[in-house]
mmCIF file of C-alpha atoms in Angstrom:
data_model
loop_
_atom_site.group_PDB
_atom_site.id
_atom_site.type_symbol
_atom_site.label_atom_id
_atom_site.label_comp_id
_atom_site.label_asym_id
_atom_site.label_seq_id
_atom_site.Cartn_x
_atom_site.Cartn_y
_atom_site.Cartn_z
ATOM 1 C CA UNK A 23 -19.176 -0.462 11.751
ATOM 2 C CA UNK A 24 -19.436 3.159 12.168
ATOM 3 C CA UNK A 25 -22.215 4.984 11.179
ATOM 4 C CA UNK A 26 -21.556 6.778 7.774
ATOM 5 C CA UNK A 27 -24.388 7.109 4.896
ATOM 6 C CA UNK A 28 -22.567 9.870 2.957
ATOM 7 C CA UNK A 29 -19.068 8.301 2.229
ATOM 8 C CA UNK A 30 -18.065 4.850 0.643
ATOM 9 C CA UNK A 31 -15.839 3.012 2.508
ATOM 10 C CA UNK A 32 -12.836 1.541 0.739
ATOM 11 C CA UNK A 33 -10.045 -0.678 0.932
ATOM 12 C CA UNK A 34 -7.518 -0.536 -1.807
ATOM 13 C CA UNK A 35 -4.317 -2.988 -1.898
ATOM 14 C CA UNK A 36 -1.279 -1.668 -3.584
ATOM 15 C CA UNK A 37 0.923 -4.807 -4.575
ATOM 16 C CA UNK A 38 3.996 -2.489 -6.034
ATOM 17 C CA UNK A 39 6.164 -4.598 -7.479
ATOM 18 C CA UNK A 40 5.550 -7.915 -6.460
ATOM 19 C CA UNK A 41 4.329 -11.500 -7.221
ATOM 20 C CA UNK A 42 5.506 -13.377 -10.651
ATOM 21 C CA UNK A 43 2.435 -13.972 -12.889
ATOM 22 C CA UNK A 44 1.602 -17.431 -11.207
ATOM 23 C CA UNK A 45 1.738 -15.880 -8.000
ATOM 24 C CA UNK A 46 -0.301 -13.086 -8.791
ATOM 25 C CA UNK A 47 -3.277 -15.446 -9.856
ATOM 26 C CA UNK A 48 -2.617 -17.375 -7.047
ATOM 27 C CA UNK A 49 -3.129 -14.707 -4.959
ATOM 28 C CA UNK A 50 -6.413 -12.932 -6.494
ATOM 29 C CA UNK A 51 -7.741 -16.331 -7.008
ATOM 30 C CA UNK A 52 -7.406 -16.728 -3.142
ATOM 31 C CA UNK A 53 -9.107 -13.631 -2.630
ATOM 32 C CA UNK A 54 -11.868 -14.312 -4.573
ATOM 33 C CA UNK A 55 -12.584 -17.468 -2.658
ATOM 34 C CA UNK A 56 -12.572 -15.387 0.579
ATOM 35 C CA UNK A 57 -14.920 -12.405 -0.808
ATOM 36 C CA UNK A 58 -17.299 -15.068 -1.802
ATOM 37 C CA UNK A 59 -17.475 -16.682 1.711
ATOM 38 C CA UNK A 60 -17.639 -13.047 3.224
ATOM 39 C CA UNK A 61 -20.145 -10.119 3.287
ATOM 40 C CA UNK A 62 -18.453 -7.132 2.136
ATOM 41 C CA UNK A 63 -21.293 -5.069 0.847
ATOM 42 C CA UNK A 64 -20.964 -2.185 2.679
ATOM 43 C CA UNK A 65 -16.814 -1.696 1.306
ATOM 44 C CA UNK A 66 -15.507 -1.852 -1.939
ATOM 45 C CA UNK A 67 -12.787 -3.957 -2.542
ATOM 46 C CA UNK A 68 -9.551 -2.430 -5.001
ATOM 47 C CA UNK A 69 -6.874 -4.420 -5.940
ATOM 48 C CA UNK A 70 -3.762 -2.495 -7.882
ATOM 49 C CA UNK A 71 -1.278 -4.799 -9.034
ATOM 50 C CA UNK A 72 1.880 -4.642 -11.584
ATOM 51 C CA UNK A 73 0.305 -3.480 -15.017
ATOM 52 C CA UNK A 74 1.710 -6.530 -16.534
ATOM 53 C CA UNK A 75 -1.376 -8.071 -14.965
ATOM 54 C CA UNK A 76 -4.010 -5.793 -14.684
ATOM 55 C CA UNK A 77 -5.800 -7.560 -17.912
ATOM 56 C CA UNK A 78 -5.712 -10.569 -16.526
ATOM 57 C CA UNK A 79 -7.014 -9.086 -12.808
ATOM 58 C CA UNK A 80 -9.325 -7.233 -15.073
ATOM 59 C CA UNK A 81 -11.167 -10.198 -16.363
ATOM 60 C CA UNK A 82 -11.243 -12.064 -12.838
ATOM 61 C CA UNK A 83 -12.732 -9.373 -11.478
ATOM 62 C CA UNK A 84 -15.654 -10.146 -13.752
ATOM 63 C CA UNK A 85 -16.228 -13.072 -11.667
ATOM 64 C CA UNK A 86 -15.978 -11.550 -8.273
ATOM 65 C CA UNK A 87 -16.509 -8.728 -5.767
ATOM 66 C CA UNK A 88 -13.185 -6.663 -6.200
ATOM 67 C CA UNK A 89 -12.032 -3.463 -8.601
ATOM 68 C CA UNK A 90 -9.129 -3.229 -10.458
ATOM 69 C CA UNK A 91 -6.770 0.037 -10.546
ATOM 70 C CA UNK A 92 -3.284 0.818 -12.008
ATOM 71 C CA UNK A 93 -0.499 2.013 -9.983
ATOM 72 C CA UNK A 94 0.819 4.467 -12.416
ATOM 73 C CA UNK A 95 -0.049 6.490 -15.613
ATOM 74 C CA UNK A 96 1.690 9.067 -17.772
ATOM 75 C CA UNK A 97 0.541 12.340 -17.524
ATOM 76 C CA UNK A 98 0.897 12.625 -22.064
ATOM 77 C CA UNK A 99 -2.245 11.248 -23.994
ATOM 78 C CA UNK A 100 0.042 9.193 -26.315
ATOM 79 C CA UNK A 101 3.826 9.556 -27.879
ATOM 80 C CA UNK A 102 7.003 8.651 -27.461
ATOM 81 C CA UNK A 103 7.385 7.917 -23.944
ATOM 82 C CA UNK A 104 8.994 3.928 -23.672
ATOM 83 C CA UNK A 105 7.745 2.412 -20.953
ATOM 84 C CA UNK A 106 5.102 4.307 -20.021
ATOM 85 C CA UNK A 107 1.476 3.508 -20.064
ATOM 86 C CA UNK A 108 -1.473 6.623 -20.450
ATOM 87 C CA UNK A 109 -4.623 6.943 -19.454
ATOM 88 C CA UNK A 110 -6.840 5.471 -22.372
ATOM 89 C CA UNK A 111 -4.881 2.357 -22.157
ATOM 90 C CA UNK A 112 -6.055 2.457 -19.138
ATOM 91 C CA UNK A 113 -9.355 2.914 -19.854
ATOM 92 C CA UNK A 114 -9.522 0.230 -22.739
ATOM 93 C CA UNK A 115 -9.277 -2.360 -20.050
ATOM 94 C CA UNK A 116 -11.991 -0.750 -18.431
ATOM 95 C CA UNK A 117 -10.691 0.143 -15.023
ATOM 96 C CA UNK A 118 -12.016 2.281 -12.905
ATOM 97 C CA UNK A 119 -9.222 3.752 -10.593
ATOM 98 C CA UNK A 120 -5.624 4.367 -10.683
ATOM 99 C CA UNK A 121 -2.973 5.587 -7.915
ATOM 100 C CA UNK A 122 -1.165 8.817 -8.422
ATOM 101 C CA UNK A 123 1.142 10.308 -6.657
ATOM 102 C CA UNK A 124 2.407 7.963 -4.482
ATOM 103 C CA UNK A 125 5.303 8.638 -1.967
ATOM 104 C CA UNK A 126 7.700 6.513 -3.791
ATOM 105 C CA UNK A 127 6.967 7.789 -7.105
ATOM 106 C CA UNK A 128 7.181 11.320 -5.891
ATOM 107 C CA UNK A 129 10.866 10.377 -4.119
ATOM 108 C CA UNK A 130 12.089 7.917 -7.190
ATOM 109 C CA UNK A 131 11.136 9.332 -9.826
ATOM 110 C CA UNK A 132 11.164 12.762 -9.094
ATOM 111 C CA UNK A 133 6.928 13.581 -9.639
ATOM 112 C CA UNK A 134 5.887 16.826 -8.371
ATOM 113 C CA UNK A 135 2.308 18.597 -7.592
ATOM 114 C CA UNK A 136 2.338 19.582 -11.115
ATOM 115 C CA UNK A 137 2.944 16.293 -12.484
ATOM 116 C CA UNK A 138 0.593 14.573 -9.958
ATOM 117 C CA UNK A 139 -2.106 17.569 -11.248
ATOM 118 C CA UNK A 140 -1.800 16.682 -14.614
ATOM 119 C CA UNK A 141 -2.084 12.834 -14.127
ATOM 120 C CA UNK A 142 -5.257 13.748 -12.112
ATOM 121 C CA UNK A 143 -6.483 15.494 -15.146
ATOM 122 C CA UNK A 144 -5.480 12.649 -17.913
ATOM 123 C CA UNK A 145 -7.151 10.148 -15.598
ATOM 124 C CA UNK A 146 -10.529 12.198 -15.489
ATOM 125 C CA UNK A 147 -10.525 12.666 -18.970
ATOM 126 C CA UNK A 148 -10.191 9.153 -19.553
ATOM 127 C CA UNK A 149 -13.437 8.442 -16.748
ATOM 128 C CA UNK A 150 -10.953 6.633 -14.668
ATOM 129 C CA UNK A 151 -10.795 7.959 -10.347
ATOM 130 C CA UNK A 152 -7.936 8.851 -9.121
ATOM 131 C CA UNK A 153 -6.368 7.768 -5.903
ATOM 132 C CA UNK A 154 -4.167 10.687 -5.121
ATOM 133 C CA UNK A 155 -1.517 10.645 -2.407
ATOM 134 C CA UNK A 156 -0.676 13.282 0.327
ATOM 135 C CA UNK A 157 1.861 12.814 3.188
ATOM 136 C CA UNK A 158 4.726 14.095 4.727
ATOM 137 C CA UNK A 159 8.343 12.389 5.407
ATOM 138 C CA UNK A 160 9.950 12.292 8.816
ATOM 139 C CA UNK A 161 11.717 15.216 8.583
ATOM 140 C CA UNK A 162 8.707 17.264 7.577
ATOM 141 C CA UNK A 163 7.027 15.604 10.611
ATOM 142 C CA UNK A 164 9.482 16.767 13.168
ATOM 143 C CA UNK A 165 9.915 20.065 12.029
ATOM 144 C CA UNK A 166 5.674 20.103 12.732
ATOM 145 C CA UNK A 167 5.533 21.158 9.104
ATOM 146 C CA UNK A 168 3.419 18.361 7.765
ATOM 147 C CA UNK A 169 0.189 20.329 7.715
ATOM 148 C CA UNK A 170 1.656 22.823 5.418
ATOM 149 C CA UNK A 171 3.427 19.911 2.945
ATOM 150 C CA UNK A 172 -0.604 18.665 3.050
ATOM 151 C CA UNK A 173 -2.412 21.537 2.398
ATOM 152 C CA UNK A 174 0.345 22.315 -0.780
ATOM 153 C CA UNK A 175 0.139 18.568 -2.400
ATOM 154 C CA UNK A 176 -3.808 19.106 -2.057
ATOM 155 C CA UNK A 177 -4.080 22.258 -3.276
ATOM 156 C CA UNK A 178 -1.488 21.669 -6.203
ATOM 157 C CA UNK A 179 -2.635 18.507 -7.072
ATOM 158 C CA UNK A 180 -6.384 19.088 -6.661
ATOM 159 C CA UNK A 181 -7.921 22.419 -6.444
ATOM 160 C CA UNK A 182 -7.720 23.063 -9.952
ATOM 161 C CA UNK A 183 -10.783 20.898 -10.322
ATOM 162 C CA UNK A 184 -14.208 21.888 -10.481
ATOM 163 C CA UNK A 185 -16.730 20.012 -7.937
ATOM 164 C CA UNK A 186 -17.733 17.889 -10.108
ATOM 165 C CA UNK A 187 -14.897 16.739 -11.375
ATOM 166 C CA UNK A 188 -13.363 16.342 -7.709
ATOM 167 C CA UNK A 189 -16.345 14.200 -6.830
ATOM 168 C CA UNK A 190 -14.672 11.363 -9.042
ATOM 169 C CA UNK A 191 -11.603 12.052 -6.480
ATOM 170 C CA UNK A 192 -10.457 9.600 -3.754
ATOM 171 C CA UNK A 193 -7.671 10.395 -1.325
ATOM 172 C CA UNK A 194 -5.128 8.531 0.653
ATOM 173 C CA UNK A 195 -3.274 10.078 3.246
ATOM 174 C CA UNK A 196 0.055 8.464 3.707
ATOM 175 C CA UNK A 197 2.707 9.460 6.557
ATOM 176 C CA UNK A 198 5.784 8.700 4.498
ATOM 177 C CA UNK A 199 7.477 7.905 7.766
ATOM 178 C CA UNK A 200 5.542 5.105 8.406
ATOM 179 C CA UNK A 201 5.481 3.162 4.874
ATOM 180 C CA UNK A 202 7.471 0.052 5.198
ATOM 181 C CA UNK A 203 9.252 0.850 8.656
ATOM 182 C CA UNK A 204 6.989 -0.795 10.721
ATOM 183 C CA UNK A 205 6.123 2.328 12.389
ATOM 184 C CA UNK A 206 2.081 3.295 12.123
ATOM 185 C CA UNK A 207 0.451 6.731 12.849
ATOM 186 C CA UNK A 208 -1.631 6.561 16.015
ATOM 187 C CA UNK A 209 -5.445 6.593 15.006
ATOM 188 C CA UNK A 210 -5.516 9.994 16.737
ATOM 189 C CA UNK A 211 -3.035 10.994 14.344
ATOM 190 C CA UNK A 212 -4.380 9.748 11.159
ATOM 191 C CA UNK A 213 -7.604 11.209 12.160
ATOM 192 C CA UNK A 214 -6.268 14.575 13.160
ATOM 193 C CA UNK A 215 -4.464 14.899 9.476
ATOM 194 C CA UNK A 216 -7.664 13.366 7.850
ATOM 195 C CA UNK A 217 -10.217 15.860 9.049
ATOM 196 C CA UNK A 218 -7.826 18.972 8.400
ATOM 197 C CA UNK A 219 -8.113 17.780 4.674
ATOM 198 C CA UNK A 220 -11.799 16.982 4.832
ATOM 199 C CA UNK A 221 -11.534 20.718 6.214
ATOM 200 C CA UNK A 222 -9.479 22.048 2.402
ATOM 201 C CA UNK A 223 -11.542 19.904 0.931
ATOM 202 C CA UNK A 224 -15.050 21.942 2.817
ATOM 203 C CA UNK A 225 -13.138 25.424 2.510
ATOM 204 C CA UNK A 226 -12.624 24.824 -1.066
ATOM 205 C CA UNK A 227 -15.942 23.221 -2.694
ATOM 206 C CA UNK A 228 -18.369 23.169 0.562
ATOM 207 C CA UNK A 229 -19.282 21.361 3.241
ATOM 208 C CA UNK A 230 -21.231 18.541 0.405
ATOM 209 C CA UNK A 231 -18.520 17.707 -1.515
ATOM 210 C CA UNK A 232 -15.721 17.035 1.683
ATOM 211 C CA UNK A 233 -18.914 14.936 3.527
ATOM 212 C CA UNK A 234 -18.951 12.402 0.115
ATOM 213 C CA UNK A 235 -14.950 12.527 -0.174
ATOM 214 C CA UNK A 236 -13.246 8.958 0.763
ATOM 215 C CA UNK A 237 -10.004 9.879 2.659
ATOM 216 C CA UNK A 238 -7.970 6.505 2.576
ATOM 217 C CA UNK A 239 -5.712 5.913 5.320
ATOM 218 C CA UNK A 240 -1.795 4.657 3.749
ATOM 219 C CA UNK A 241 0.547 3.738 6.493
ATOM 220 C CA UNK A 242 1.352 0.584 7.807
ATOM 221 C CA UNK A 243 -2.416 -0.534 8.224
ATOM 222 C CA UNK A 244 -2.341 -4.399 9.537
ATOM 223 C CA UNK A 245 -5.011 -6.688 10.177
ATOM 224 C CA UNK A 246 -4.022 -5.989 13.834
ATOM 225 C CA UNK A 247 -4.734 -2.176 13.824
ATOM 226 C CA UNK A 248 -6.826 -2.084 10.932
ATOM 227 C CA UNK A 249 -10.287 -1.521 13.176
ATOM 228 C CA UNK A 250 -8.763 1.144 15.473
ATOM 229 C CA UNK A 251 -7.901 3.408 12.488
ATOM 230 C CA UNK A 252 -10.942 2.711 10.813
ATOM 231 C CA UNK A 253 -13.319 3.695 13.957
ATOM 232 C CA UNK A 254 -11.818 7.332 12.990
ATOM 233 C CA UNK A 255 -14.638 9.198 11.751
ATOM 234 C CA UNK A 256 -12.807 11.079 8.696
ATOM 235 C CA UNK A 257 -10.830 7.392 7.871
ATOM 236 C CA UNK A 258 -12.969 5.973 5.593
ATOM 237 C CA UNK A 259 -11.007 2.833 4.897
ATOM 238 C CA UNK A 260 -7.099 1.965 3.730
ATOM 239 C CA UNK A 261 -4.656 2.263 1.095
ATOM 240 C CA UNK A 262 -2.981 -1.192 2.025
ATOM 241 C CA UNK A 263 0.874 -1.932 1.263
ATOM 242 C CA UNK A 264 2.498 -5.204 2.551
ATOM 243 C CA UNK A 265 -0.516 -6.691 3.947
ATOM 244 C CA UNK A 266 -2.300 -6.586 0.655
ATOM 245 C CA UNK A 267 -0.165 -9.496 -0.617
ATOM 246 C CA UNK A 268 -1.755 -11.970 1.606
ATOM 247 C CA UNK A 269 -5.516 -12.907 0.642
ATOM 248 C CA UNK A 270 -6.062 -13.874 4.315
ATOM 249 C CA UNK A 271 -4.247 -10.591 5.679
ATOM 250 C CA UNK A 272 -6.098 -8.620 3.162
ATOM 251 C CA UNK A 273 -9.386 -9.838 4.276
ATOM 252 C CA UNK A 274 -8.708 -9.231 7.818
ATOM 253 C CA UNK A 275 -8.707 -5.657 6.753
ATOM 254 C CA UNK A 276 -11.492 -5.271 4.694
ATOM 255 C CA UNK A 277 -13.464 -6.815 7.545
ATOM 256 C CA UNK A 278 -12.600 -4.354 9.782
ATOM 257 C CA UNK A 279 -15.196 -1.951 9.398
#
């Protein structure tokens, strides 16, 4: 494990839209048993499944070592928005983080910095952390324009904060090229875009407040090159896709540091 008092480490699993409601307690029941027969103390364990199920997570989690976040929350407290789920719903089930901002919703459905911004706020309000997404697409990549695309989603999405209120922040880089494709940023890459926005982060609110920020790393991360990327020094653990829907893969990871 590498040495790192300041920041906790973190390993979040983002199911998206998977598993029927047997499988789904199937599968957290599986990972249950394996956090029991493993030491984990040192990482906390997220699991962010389908809202259809996050009660039901919710109260299993009661039981065991993991967390339980939301994928997705509307950025209005309340109203006439079908389909949509806000942040004190959230909060009545008493869970503790929430994604926003993630590639997909950003290319789906359309969410922009401001959006993300104000579904950072809603979530705070509520005492529930956000897990905000930054990363660029291929394109962006290639054109060696991804540190600018970071620096905007961070500062749009973020820096309205105060310190204190960013404390209760955690980050996940993602390289949107390398969600689903197979393809994974090299650890020297991942690292090199995770201390430039440790670096906003310092510039911003000081050199306390980027030290004690959890950057997640959101790209592909395996049980094979889950330990590489995590031996970065600004990767403090993973915001895990695919490999989150196996208890046994998922494991692998969170043993990794």
């Amino acid at each position: 494990m590498k040495a790192n008092n300041k920041r906790q480490h973190i390993v979040a699993g983002n199911w998206k839209m998977n598993k029927t409601f047997q499988e789904a307690d199937e599968l957290i029941d599986n990972l249950m048993t394996e956090l029991e027969n493993n030491d984990i103390a040192d990482t906390k364990v997220i699991i962010c499944p389908p809202a259809i199920y996050l009660e039901m997570a919710s109260d299993m989690a009661e039981e065991s070592y993991f967390m339980v976040g939301a994928q997705n929350v509307n950025e209005n407290e309340s109203g006439a928005y079908t389909g949509e789920i806000s942040a004190a719903m959230l909060e009545a089930l008493e869970l503790e983080y929430c994604i926003v901002g993630h590639s997909e919703r950003r290319a789906y459905y359309h969410e922009t910095d401001a959006i993300v911004a104000k579904k950072v706020d809603a979530l705070l309000k509520h005492n529930i952390k956000p897990i905000v997404c930054c990363g660029e697409v291929l394109e962006e990549r290639e054109a060696n324009r991804h540190f600018d695309v970071i620096k905007r989603q961070i500062q749009e999405g973020l820096f309205h904060l105060t310190a204190e209120e960013f404390a209760n922040v955690v980050i996940a880089y993602e390289p949107v090229w390398a969600i689903g494709t197979g393809k994974t940023a090299t650890p020297e890459q991942a690292q090199e875009i995770h201390a430039y926005i440790r670096g906003l982060i310092a510039e911003k609110y000081g050199a306390e407040v980027a030290d004690t920020t959890s950057i997640l790393y959101g790209g592909s991360c395996k049980p094979g090159n889950a330990k590489e990327l995590f031996a970065k020094p600004d990767v403090d653990g993973g915001l895990i896709g695919g490999a989150c829907l196996k208890a046994d893969d998922f494991m692998a990871i969170i043993k990794a540091f």
